[in-house]
GROMACS .gro file of N, CA, C and O in nm:
model
  488
    1MET      N    1   1.413  -0.760   1.809
    1MET     CA    2   1.381  -0.809   1.676
    1MET      C    3   1.438  -0.948   1.662
    1MET      O    4   1.548  -0.977   1.707
    2SER      N    5   1.364  -1.034   1.600
    2SER     CA    6   1.403  -1.174   1.584
    2SER      C    7   1.529  -1.185   1.498
    2SER      O    8   1.550  -1.111   1.404
    3ALA      N    9   1.612  -1.283   1.530
    3ALA     CA   10   1.736  -1.305   1.456
    3ALA      C   11   1.710  -1.353   1.314
    3ALA      O   12   1.800  -1.352   1.231
    4THR      N   13   1.587  -1.394   1.281
    4THR     CA   14   1.557  -1.445   1.148
    4THR      C   15   1.526  -1.334   1.047
    4THR      O   16   1.497  -1.363   0.933
    5VAL      N   17   1.536  -1.209   1.089
    5VAL     CA   18   1.503  -1.098   1.001
    5VAL      C   19   1.625  -1.060   0.919
    5VAL      O   20   1.733  -1.038   0.971
    6ASP      N   21   1.607  -1.052   0.788
    6ASP     CA   22   1.711  -1.005   0.698
    6ASP      C   23   1.692  -0.854   0.685
    6ASP      O   24   1.604  -0.808   0.614
    7THR      N   25   1.775  -0.778   0.755
    7THR     CA   26   1.756  -0.633   0.756
    7THR      C   27   1.789  -0.567   0.623
    7THR      O   28   1.760  -0.450   0.604
    8SER      N   29   1.849  -0.641   0.529
    8SER     CA   30   1.876  -0.583   0.398
    8SER      C   31   1.748  -0.580   0.313
    8SER      O   32   1.741  -0.508   0.215
    9GLN      N   33   1.649  -0.659   0.350
    9GLN     CA   34   1.521  -0.663   0.279
    9GLN      C   35   1.426  -0.560   0.337
    9GLN      O   36   1.417  -0.546   0.458
   10ILE      N   37   1.353  -0.492   0.250
   10ILE     CA   38   1.258  -0.392   0.299
   10ILE      C   39   1.119  -0.453   0.320
   10ILE      O   40   1.045  -0.409   0.408
   11ASP      N   41   1.084  -0.554   0.242
   11ASP     CA   42   0.952  -0.618   0.255
   11ASP      C   43   0.961  -0.738   0.348
   11ASP      O   44   1.051  -0.822   0.335
   12ILE      N   45   0.865  -0.747   0.441
   12ILE     CA   46   0.858  -0.862   0.530
   12ILE      C   47   0.718  -0.919   0.525
   12ILE      O   48   0.621  -0.847   0.502
   13ASP      N   49   0.708  -1.048   0.545
   13ASP     CA   50   0.580  -1.117   0.537
   13ASP      C   51   0.496  -1.095   0.663
   13ASP      O   52   0.550  -1.078   0.772
   14PRO      N   53   0.364  -1.099   0.647
   14PRO     CA   54   0.276  -1.085   0.763
   14PRO      C   55   0.303  -1.187   0.874
   14PRO      O   56   0.288  -1.155   0.992
   15ASP      N   57   0.347  -1.309   0.838
   15ASP     CA   58   0.376  -1.407   0.943
   15ASP      C   59   0.492  -1.362   1.031
   15ASP      O   60   0.493  -1.386   1.151
   16GLN      N   61   0.590  -1.292   0.973
   16GLN     CA   62   0.700  -1.237   1.053
   16GLN      C   63   0.648  -1.128   1.146
   16GLN      O   64   0.685  -1.122   1.263
   17VAL      N   65   0.562  -1.042   1.094
   17VAL     CA   66   0.504  -0.936   1.177
   17VAL      C   67   0.424  -0.997   1.292
   17VAL      O   68   0.438  -0.957   1.407
   18ALA      N   69   0.342  -1.096   1.261
   18ALA     CA   70   0.263  -1.163   1.364
   18ALA      C   71   0.355  -1.227   1.469
   18ALA      O   72   0.325  -1.222   1.589
   19GLY      N   73   0.465  -1.283   1.426
   19GLY     CA   74   0.562  -1.343   1.518
   19GLY      C   75   0.623  -1.240   1.611
   19GLY      O   76   0.637  -1.262   1.732
   20TRP      N   77   0.658  -1.123   1.557
   20TRP     CA   78   0.714  -1.016   1.639
   20TRP      C   79   0.613  -0.968   1.741
   20TRP      O   80   0.646  -0.941   1.856
   21LEU      N   81   0.488  -0.958   1.699
   21LEU     CA   82   0.383  -0.916   1.791
   21LEU      C   83   0.364  -1.018   1.903
   21LEU      O   84   0.343  -0.981   2.018
   22ALA      N   85   0.372  -1.146   1.869
   22ALA     CA   86   0.358  -1.251   1.969
   22ALA      C   87   0.477  -1.249   2.067
   22ALA      O   88   0.459  -1.269   2.187
   23GLU      N   89   0.597  -1.222   2.015
   23GLU     CA   90   0.717  -1.215   2.100
   23GLU      C   91   0.714  -1.092   2.190
   23GLU      O   92   0.774  -1.093   2.297
   24ASN      N   93   0.652  -0.986   2.144
   24ASN     CA   94   0.651  -0.857   2.214
   24ASN      C   95   0.508  -0.804   2.225
   24ASN      O   96   0.471  -0.711   2.155
   25PRO      N   97   0.426  -0.862   2.313
   25PRO     CA   98   0.287  -0.818   2.321
   25PRO      C   99   0.269  -0.674   2.371
   25PRO      O  100   0.166  -0.613   2.347
   26ASP      N  101   0.372  -0.618   2.436
   26ASP     CA  102   0.365  -0.479   2.481
   26ASP      C  103   0.397  -0.388   2.362
   26ASP      O  104   0.509  -0.390   2.311
   27PRO      N  105   0.301  -0.306   2.317
   27PRO     CA  106   0.325  -0.221   2.200
   27PRO      C  107   0.441  -0.123   2.219
   27PRO      O  108   0.495  -0.071   2.123
   28GLN      N  109   0.483  -0.100   2.344
   28GLN     CA  110   0.594  -0.009   2.370
   28GLN      C  111   0.730  -0.079   2.366
   28GLN      O  112   0.833  -0.013   2.373
   29ALA      N  113   0.730  -0.212   2.356
   29ALA     CA  114   0.855  -0.287   2.364
   29ALA      C  115   0.902  -0.344   2.231
   29ALA      O  116   1.021  -0.354   2.207
   30GLY      N  117   0.811  -0.383   2.146
   30GLY     CA  118   0.848  -0.448   2.021
   30GLY      C  119   0.859  -0.350   1.906
   30GLY      O  120   0.871  -0.230   1.926
   31PRO      N  121   0.852  -0.402   1.786
   31PRO     CA  122   0.858  -0.314   1.669
   31PRO      C  123   0.735  -0.225   1.664
   31PRO      O  124   0.628  -0.259   1.714
   32GLN      N  125   0.752  -0.108   1.607
   32GLN     CA  126   0.642  -0.014   1.590
   32GLN      C  127   0.568  -0.049   1.462
   32GLN      O  128   0.630  -0.057   1.357
   33LEU      N  129   0.438  -0.070   1.470
   33LEU     CA  130   0.358  -0.094   1.351
   33LEU      C  131   0.279   0.033   1.323
   33LEU      O  132   0.205   0.080   1.409
   34ILE      N  133   0.296   0.084   1.202
   34ILE     CA  134   0.230   0.210   1.166
   34ILE      C  135   0.148   0.189   1.040
   34ILE      O  136   0.199   0.151   0.936
   35ASP      N  137   0.021   0.219   1.052
   35ASP     CA  138  -0.077   0.213   0.944
   35ASP      C  139  -0.071   0.347   0.871
   35ASP      O  140  -0.098   0.451   0.930
   36VAL      N  141  -0.036   0.346   0.742
   36VAL     CA  142  -0.024   0.471   0.665
   36VAL      C  143  -0.144   0.496   0.573
   36VAL      O  144  -0.138   0.581   0.485
   37ARG      N  145  -0.254   0.424   0.596
   37ARG     CA  146  -0.372   0.440   0.512
   37ARG      C  147  -0.452   0.565   0.551
   37ARG      O  148  -0.424   0.629   0.651
   38GLU      N  149  -0.554   0.593   0.473
   38GLU     CA  150  -0.644   0.705   0.499
   38GLU      C  151  -0.731   0.675   0.622
   38GLU      O  152  -0.756   0.558   0.652
   39PRO      N  153  -0.780   0.778   0.691
   39PRO     CA  154  -0.863   0.756   0.810
   39PRO      C  155  -0.983   0.663   0.787
   39PRO      O  156  -1.012   0.578   0.872
   40TYR      N  157  -1.054   0.676   0.674
   40TYR     CA  158  -1.171   0.590   0.650
   40TYR      C  159  -1.129   0.444   0.637
   40TYR      O  160  -1.204   0.353   0.677
   41GLU      N  161  -1.010   0.419   0.584
   41GLU     CA  162  -0.960   0.281   0.573
   41GLU      C  163  -0.929   0.226   0.711
   41GLU      O  164  -0.961   0.110   0.742
   42ARG      N  165  -0.868   0.307   0.794
   42ARG     CA  166  -0.834   0.267   0.931
   42ARG      C  167  -0.959   0.233   1.010
   42ARG      O  168  -0.963   0.134   1.083
   43GLU      N  169  -1.062   0.316   0.997
   43GLU     CA  170  -1.187   0.294   1.070
   43GLU      C  171  -1.252   0.162   1.032
   43GLU      O  172  -1.315   0.097   1.115
   44ALA      N  173  -1.238   0.121   0.906
   44ALA     CA  174  -1.299  -0.004   0.859
   44ALA      C  175  -1.235  -0.127   0.922
   44ALA      O  176  -1.304  -0.225   0.950
   45GLY      N  177  -1.105  -0.122   0.945
   45GLY     CA  178  -1.034  -0.234   1.004
   45GLY      C  179  -0.885  -0.210   1.005
   45GLY      O  180  -0.831  -0.150   0.911
   46HIS      N  181  -0.819  -0.255   1.111
   46HIS     CA  182  -0.675  -0.238   1.125
   46HIS      C  183  -0.620  -0.345   1.219
   46HIS      O  184  -0.695  -0.418   1.282
   47ILE      N  185  -0.489  -0.353   1.229
   47ILE     CA  186  -0.424  -0.443   1.322
   47ILE      C  187  -0.431  -0.376   1.460
   47ILE      O  188  -0.395  -0.259   1.475
   48ALA      N  189  -0.477  -0.451   1.559
   48ALA     CA  190  -0.494  -0.397   1.694
   48ALA      C  191  -0.361  -0.344   1.749
   48ALA      O  192  -0.254  -0.397   1.719
   49ASP      N  193  -0.371  -0.241   1.829
   49ASP     CA  194  -0.256  -0.182   1.899
   49ASP      C  195  -0.149  -0.128   1.806
   49ASP      O  196  -0.030  -0.130   1.838
   50THR      N  197  -0.190  -0.082   1.688
   50THR     CA  198  -0.095  -0.019   1.596
   50THR      C  199  -0.124   0.130   1.589
   50THR      O  200  -0.232   0.176   1.625
   51ARG      N  201  -0.028   0.202   1.542
   51ARG     CA  202  -0.039   0.347   1.533
   51ARG      C  203  -0.088   0.385   1.394
   51ARG      O  204  -0.059   0.317   1.296
   52HIS      N  205  -0.159   0.497   1.386
   52HIS     CA  206  -0.208   0.545   1.257
   52HIS      C  207  -0.146   0.680   1.225
   52HIS      O  208  -0.163   0.776   1.301
   53ILE      N  209  -0.072   0.685   1.116
   53ILE     CA  210  -0.021   0.811   1.062
   53ILE      C  211  -0.046   0.805   0.911
   53ILE      O  212   0.025   0.733   0.840
   54PRO      N  213  -0.147   0.875   0.861
   54PRO     CA  214  -0.169   0.874   0.717
   54PRO      C  215  -0.042   0.913   0.641
   54PRO      O  216   0.035   0.998   0.688
   55LEU      N  217  -0.020   0.852   0.528
   55LEU     CA  218   0.101   0.877   0.449
   55LEU      C  219   0.127   1.025   0.427
   55LEU      O  220   0.240   1.071   0.438
   56VAL      N  221   0.022   1.102   0.401
   56VAL     CA  222   0.039   1.246   0.375
   56VAL      C  223   0.087   1.323   0.498
   56VAL      O  224   0.136   1.434   0.485
   57GLU      N  225   0.076   1.263   0.616
   57GLU     CA  226   0.120   1.329   0.740
   57GLU      C  227   0.251   1.273   0.793
   57GLU      O  228   0.304   1.321   0.894
   58LEU      N  229   0.304   1.173   0.726
   58LEU     CA  230   0.419   1.100   0.779
   58LEU      C  231   0.543   1.188   0.796
   58LEU      O  232   0.612   1.180   0.898
   59THR      N  233   0.571   1.273   0.701
   59THR     CA  234   0.689   1.360   0.712
   59THR      C  235   0.679   1.449   0.834
   59THR      O  236   0.775   1.462   0.911
   60ALA      N  237   0.563   1.508   0.856
   60ALA     CA  238   0.544   1.596   0.971
   60ALA      C  239   0.551   1.521   1.103
   60ALA      O  240   0.586   1.579   1.206
   61GLN      N  241   0.518   1.392   1.103
   61GLN     CA  242   0.516   1.312   1.225
   61GLN      C  243   0.642   1.227   1.245
   61GLN      O  244   0.653   1.155   1.344
   62ALA      N  245   0.738   1.236   1.154
   62ALA     CA  246   0.857   1.149   1.160
   62ALA      C  247   0.931   1.159   1.293
   62ALA      O  248   0.980   1.058   1.344
   63ALA      N  249   0.937   1.275   1.351
   63ALA     CA  250   1.010   1.292   1.477
   63ALA      C  251   0.944   1.218   1.593
   63ALA      O  252   1.007   1.196   1.696
   64THR      N  253   0.819   1.177   1.577
   64THR     CA  254   0.748   1.105   1.684
   64THR      C  255   0.769   0.954   1.676
   64THR      O  256   0.721   0.881   1.762
   65VAL      N  257   0.840   0.908   1.575
   65VAL     CA  258   0.868   0.765   1.558
   65VAL      C  259   1.002   0.735   1.626
   65VAL      O  260   1.101   0.803   1.604
   66ASP      N  261   1.003   0.632   1.710
   66ASP     CA  262   1.120   0.595   1.789
   66ASP      C  263   1.229   0.536   1.700
   66ASP      O  264   1.209   0.431   1.638
   67ARG      N  265   1.344   0.602   1.696
   67ARG     CA  266   1.457   0.554   1.614
   67ARG      C  267   1.523   0.429   1.672
   67ARG      O  268   1.597   0.360   1.603
   68ASP      N  269   1.500   0.402   1.800
   68ASP     CA  270   1.565   0.290   1.866
   68ASP      C  271   1.493   0.157   1.850
   68ASP      O  272   1.539   0.055   1.900
   69ARG      N  273   1.377   0.161   1.784
   69ARG     CA  274   1.300   0.039   1.761
   69ARG      C  275   1.269   0.027   1.613
   69ARG      O  276   1.243   0.127   1.545
   70PRO      N  277   1.268  -0.096   1.560
   70PRO     CA  278   1.230  -0.114   1.420
   70PRO      C  279   1.088  -0.065   1.396
   70PRO      O  280   1.005  -0.066   1.489
   71VAL      N  281   1.063  -0.022   1.275
   71VAL     CA  282   0.929   0.023   1.240
   71VAL      C  283   0.880  -0.055   1.118
   71VAL      O  284   0.956  -0.076   1.023
   72VAL      N  285   0.756  -0.102   1.126
   72VAL     CA  286   0.694  -0.175   1.015
   72VAL      C  287   0.573  -0.094   0.971
   72VAL      O  288   0.483  -0.068   1.050
   73PHE      N  289   0.574  -0.052   0.846
   73PHE     CA  290   0.462   0.021   0.790
   73PHE      C  291   0.369  -0.076   0.718
   73PHE      O  292   0.414  -0.175   0.661
   74TYR      N  293   0.239  -0.045   0.722
   74TYR     CA  294   0.145  -0.124   0.642
   74TYR      C  295   0.037  -0.034   0.584
   74TYR      O  296   0.007   0.073   0.636
   75CYS      N  297  -0.016  -0.080   0.472
   75CYS     CA  298  -0.127  -0.012   0.405
   75CYS      C  299  -0.219  -0.121   0.352
   75CYS      O  300  -0.220  -0.232   0.405
   76ARG      N  301  -0.295  -0.094   0.250
   76ARG     CA  302  -0.390  -0.194   0.200
   76ARG      C  303  -0.319  -0.310   0.132
   76ARG      O  304  -0.344  -0.426   0.164
   77VAL      N  305  -0.231  -0.281   0.035
   77VAL     CA  306  -0.163  -0.390  -0.037
   77VAL      C  307  -0.011  -0.379  -0.040
   77VAL      O  308   0.055  -0.465  -0.095
   78GLY      N  309   0.045  -0.275   0.019
   78GLY     CA  310   0.190  -0.266   0.031
   78GLY      C  311   0.259  -0.157  -0.046
   78GLY      O  312   0.379  -0.135  -0.026
   79SER      N  313   0.191  -0.085  -0.132
   79SER     CA  314   0.256   0.019  -0.212
   79SER      C  315   0.291   0.142  -0.130
   79SER      O  316   0.404   0.191  -0.132
   80ARG      N  317   0.194   0.193  -0.057
   80ARG     CA  318   0.218   0.313   0.025
   80ARG      C  319   0.317   0.283   0.137
   80ARG      O  320   0.404   0.365   0.168
   81SER      N  321   0.303   0.166   0.196
   81SER     CA  322   0.394   0.131   0.306
   81SER      C  323   0.538   0.114   0.256
   81SER      O  324   0.633   0.146   0.328
   82GLU      N  325   0.554   0.067   0.135
   82GLU     CA  326   0.690   0.054   0.081
   82GLU      C  327   0.753   0.191   0.060
   82GLU      O  328   0.871   0.211   0.089
   83MET      N  329   0.675   0.288   0.013
   83MET     CA  330   0.727   0.424  -0.002
   83MET      C  331   0.770   0.479   0.135
   83MET      O  332   0.875   0.542   0.147
   84ALA      N  333   0.688   0.455   0.236
   84ALA     CA  334   0.720   0.502   0.372
   84ALA      C  335   0.848   0.437   0.423
   84ALA      O  336   0.936   0.504   0.477
   85ALA      N  337   0.858   0.306   0.407
   85ALA     CA  338   0.976   0.234   0.455
   85ALA      C  339   1.103   0.282   0.383
   85ALA      O  340   1.207   0.300   0.446
   86GLN      N  341   1.094   0.304   0.253
   86GLN     CA  342   1.210   0.354   0.179
   86GLN      C  343   1.255   0.490   0.231
   86GLN      O  344   1.374   0.514   0.252
   87ALA      N  345   1.159   0.579   0.254
   87ALA     CA  346   1.193   0.712   0.304
   87ALA      C  347   1.256   0.704   0.443
   87ALA      O  348   1.355   0.775   0.471
   88PHE      N  349   1.204   0.619   0.528
   88PHE     CA  350   1.259   0.607   0.663
   88PHE      C  351   1.396   0.540   0.663
   88PHE      O  352   1.481   0.572   0.745
   89ARG      N  353   1.419   0.450   0.569
   89ARG     CA  354   1.553   0.390   0.558
   89ARG      C  355   1.655   0.495   0.518
   89ARG      O  356   1.767   0.494   0.569
   90VAL      N  357   1.617   0.583   0.428
   90VAL     CA  358   1.707   0.691   0.388
   90VAL      C  359   1.743   0.777   0.511
   90VAL      O  360   1.855   0.827   0.522
   91ALA      N  361   1.649   0.789   0.603
   91ALA     CA  362   1.671   0.867   0.726
   91ALA      C  363   1.733   0.781   0.837
   91ALA      O  364   1.732   0.820   0.954
   92SER      N  365   1.786   0.664   0.803
   92SER     CA  366   1.859   0.576   0.894
   92SER      C  367   1.773   0.503   0.998
   92SER      O  368   1.823   0.466   1.104
   93PHE      N  369   1.647   0.482   0.969
   93PHE     CA  370   1.561   0.399   1.054
   93PHE      C  371   1.573   0.254   1.007
   93PHE      O  372   1.598   0.229   0.889
   94GLU      N  373   1.551   0.160   1.098
   94GLU     CA  374   1.534   0.020   1.060
   94GLU      C  375   1.386   0.007   1.024
   94GLU      O  376   1.301  -0.010   1.111
   95ALA      N  377   1.356   0.020   0.896
   95ALA     CA  378   1.217   0.029   0.851
   95ALA      C  379   1.184  -0.082   0.752
   95ALA      O  380   1.268  -0.120   0.670
   96TYR      N  381   1.059  -0.128   0.761
   96TYR     CA  382   1.010  -0.236   0.676
   96TYR      C  383   0.870  -0.204   0.626
   96TYR      O  384   0.799  -0.123   0.684
   97SER      N  385   0.832  -0.274   0.521
   97SER     CA  386   0.697  -0.268   0.467
   97SER      C  387   0.638  -0.409   0.473
   97SER      O  388   0.704  -0.505   0.433
   98MET      N  389   0.515  -0.421   0.524
   98MET     CA  390   0.452  -0.552   0.532
   98MET      C  391   0.404  -0.594   0.392
   98MET      O  392   0.315  -0.531   0.335
   99ARG      N  393   0.466  -0.698   0.339
   99ARG     CA  394   0.437  -0.749   0.205
   99ARG      C  395   0.291  -0.790   0.192
   99ARG      O  396   0.239  -0.865   0.273
  100GLY      N  397   0.224  -0.736   0.092
  100GLY     CA  398   0.084  -0.770   0.067
  100GLY      C  399  -0.015  -0.688   0.149
  100GLY      O  400  -0.135  -0.697   0.129
  101GLY      N  401   0.038  -0.610   0.243
  101GLY     CA  402  -0.045  -0.520   0.321
  101GLY      C  403  -0.150  -0.587   0.407
  101GLY      O  404  -0.146  -0.708   0.434
  102LEU      N  405  -0.245  -0.506   0.449
  102LEU     CA  406  -0.352  -0.555   0.535
  102LEU      C  407  -0.440  -0.656   0.463
  102LEU      O  408  -0.496  -0.746   0.526
  103GLN      N  409  -0.448  -0.645   0.331
  103GLN     CA  410  -0.527  -0.741   0.255
  103GLN      C  411  -0.472  -0.882   0.275
  103GLN      O  412  -0.546  -0.975   0.302
  104ARG      N  413  -0.341  -0.897   0.264
  104ARG     CA  414  -0.280  -1.029   0.283
  104ARG      C  415  -0.294  -1.073   0.429
  104ARG      O  416  -0.321  -1.190   0.456
  105TRP      N  417  -0.274  -0.980   0.522
  105TRP     CA  418  -0.289  -1.011   0.665
  105TRP      C  419  -0.426  -1.075   0.690
  105TRP      O  420  -0.437  -1.179   0.752
  106ALA      N  421  -0.530  -1.010   0.638
  106ALA     CA  422  -0.667  -1.059   0.657
  106ALA      C  423  -0.693  -1.187   0.578
  106ALA      O  424  -0.756  -1.281   0.628
  107ASP      N  425  -0.644  -1.193   0.454
  107ASP     CA  426  -0.664  -1.313   0.371
  107ASP      C  427  -0.602  -1.437   0.435
  107ASP      O  428  -0.650  -1.549   0.413
  108GLU      N  429  -0.498  -1.419   0.515
  108GLU     CA  430  -0.432  -1.531   0.581
  108GLU      C  431  -0.498  -1.563   0.715
  108GLU      O  432  -0.446  -1.645   0.791
  109GLY      N  433  -0.611  -1.498   0.743
  109GLY     CA  434  -0.690  -1.533   0.861
  109GLY      C  435  -0.653  -1.463   0.990
  109GLY      O  436  -0.698  -1.504   1.097
  110ARG      N  437  -0.574  -1.359   0.981
  110ARG     CA  438  -0.537  -1.287   1.103
  110ARG      C  439  -0.645  -1.186   1.138
  110ARG      O  440  -0.713  -1.134   1.050
  111PRO      N  441  -0.660  -1.156   1.267
  111PRO     CA  442  -0.771  -1.069   1.310
  111PRO      C  443  -0.752  -0.922   1.275
  111PRO      O  444  -0.640  -0.873   1.263
  112LEU      N  445  -0.865  -0.857   1.259
  112LEU     CA  446  -0.870  -0.712   1.241
  112LEU      C  447  -0.947  -0.651   1.357
  112LEU      O  448  -1.034  -0.714   1.414
  113SER      N  449  -0.912  -0.530   1.386
  113SER     CA  450  -0.983  -0.454   1.489
  113SER      C  451  -1.052  -0.338   1.418
  113SER      O  452  -0.997  -0.283   1.322
  114PRO      N  453  -1.171  -0.301   1.458
  114PRO     CA  454  -1.254  -0.362   1.561
  114PRO      C  455  -1.306  -0.499   1.516
  114PRO      O  456  -1.295  -0.536   1.399
  115GLU      N  457  -1.362  -0.573   1.610
  115GLU     CA  458  -1.418  -0.704   1.577
  115GLU      C  459  -1.514  -0.688   1.460
  115GLU      O  460  -1.596  -0.597   1.458
  116GLY      N  461  -1.503  -0.774   1.364
  116GLY     CA  462  -1.587  -0.765   1.243
  116GLY      C  463  -1.532  -0.667   1.141
  116GLY      O  464  -1.596  -0.642   1.039
  117GLY      N  465  -1.413  -0.612   1.167
  117GLY     CA  466  -1.352  -0.517   1.075
  117GLY      C  467  -1.321  -0.581   0.940
  117GLY      O  468  -1.318  -0.703   0.926
  118HIS      N  469  -1.300  -0.496   0.841
  118HIS     CA  470  -1.269  -0.543   0.706
  118HIS      C  471  -1.167  -0.450   0.642
  118HIS      O  472  -1.140  -0.341   0.693
  119VAL      N  473  -1.112  -0.494   0.530
  119VAL     CA  474  -1.015  -0.413   0.457
  119VAL      C  475  -1.092  -0.326   0.359
  119VAL      O  476  -1.158  -0.377   0.268
  120ALA      N  477  -1.085  -0.196   0.380
  120ALA     CA  478  -1.157  -0.101   0.293
  120ALA      C  479  -1.088  -0.086   0.159
  120ALA      O  480  -0.967  -0.100   0.147
  121GLU      N  481  -1.168  -0.057   0.059
  121GLU     CA  482  -1.114  -0.025  -0.073
  121GLU      C  483  -1.043   0.108  -0.066
  121GLU      O  484  -1.079   0.196   0.012
  122HIS      N  485  -0.943   0.125  -0.153
  122HIS     CA  486  -0.872   0.254  -0.157
  122HIS      C  487  -0.901   0.323  -0.287
  122HIS      O  488  -0.909   0.269  -0.389
   0.00000   0.00000   0.00000
């Protein structure tokens, strides 16, 4: 994780997330990015090489998240991901929520997968 991260803050900007991805192109080495949106939202567009765990399944899947690596949650605009990050912080994870969600990521010109993907309405 980059030294410029303030771990006391739960919200991080998409440019920080993009920087971490650039520093750690191997999805197994850098921070874990987890999309907590609904399946139909994920199918419409998502950040490449990220994991999908719908918010309603997150508690059941918590044991599958690596405690030794930071985790960044994202959703459409940041509300669901902030709830996820707060819960994981209570459980002693280094957890963050991407400020502005996938909408901000896309609005700032970053790519979505699959090619031509878009941010679905929730």
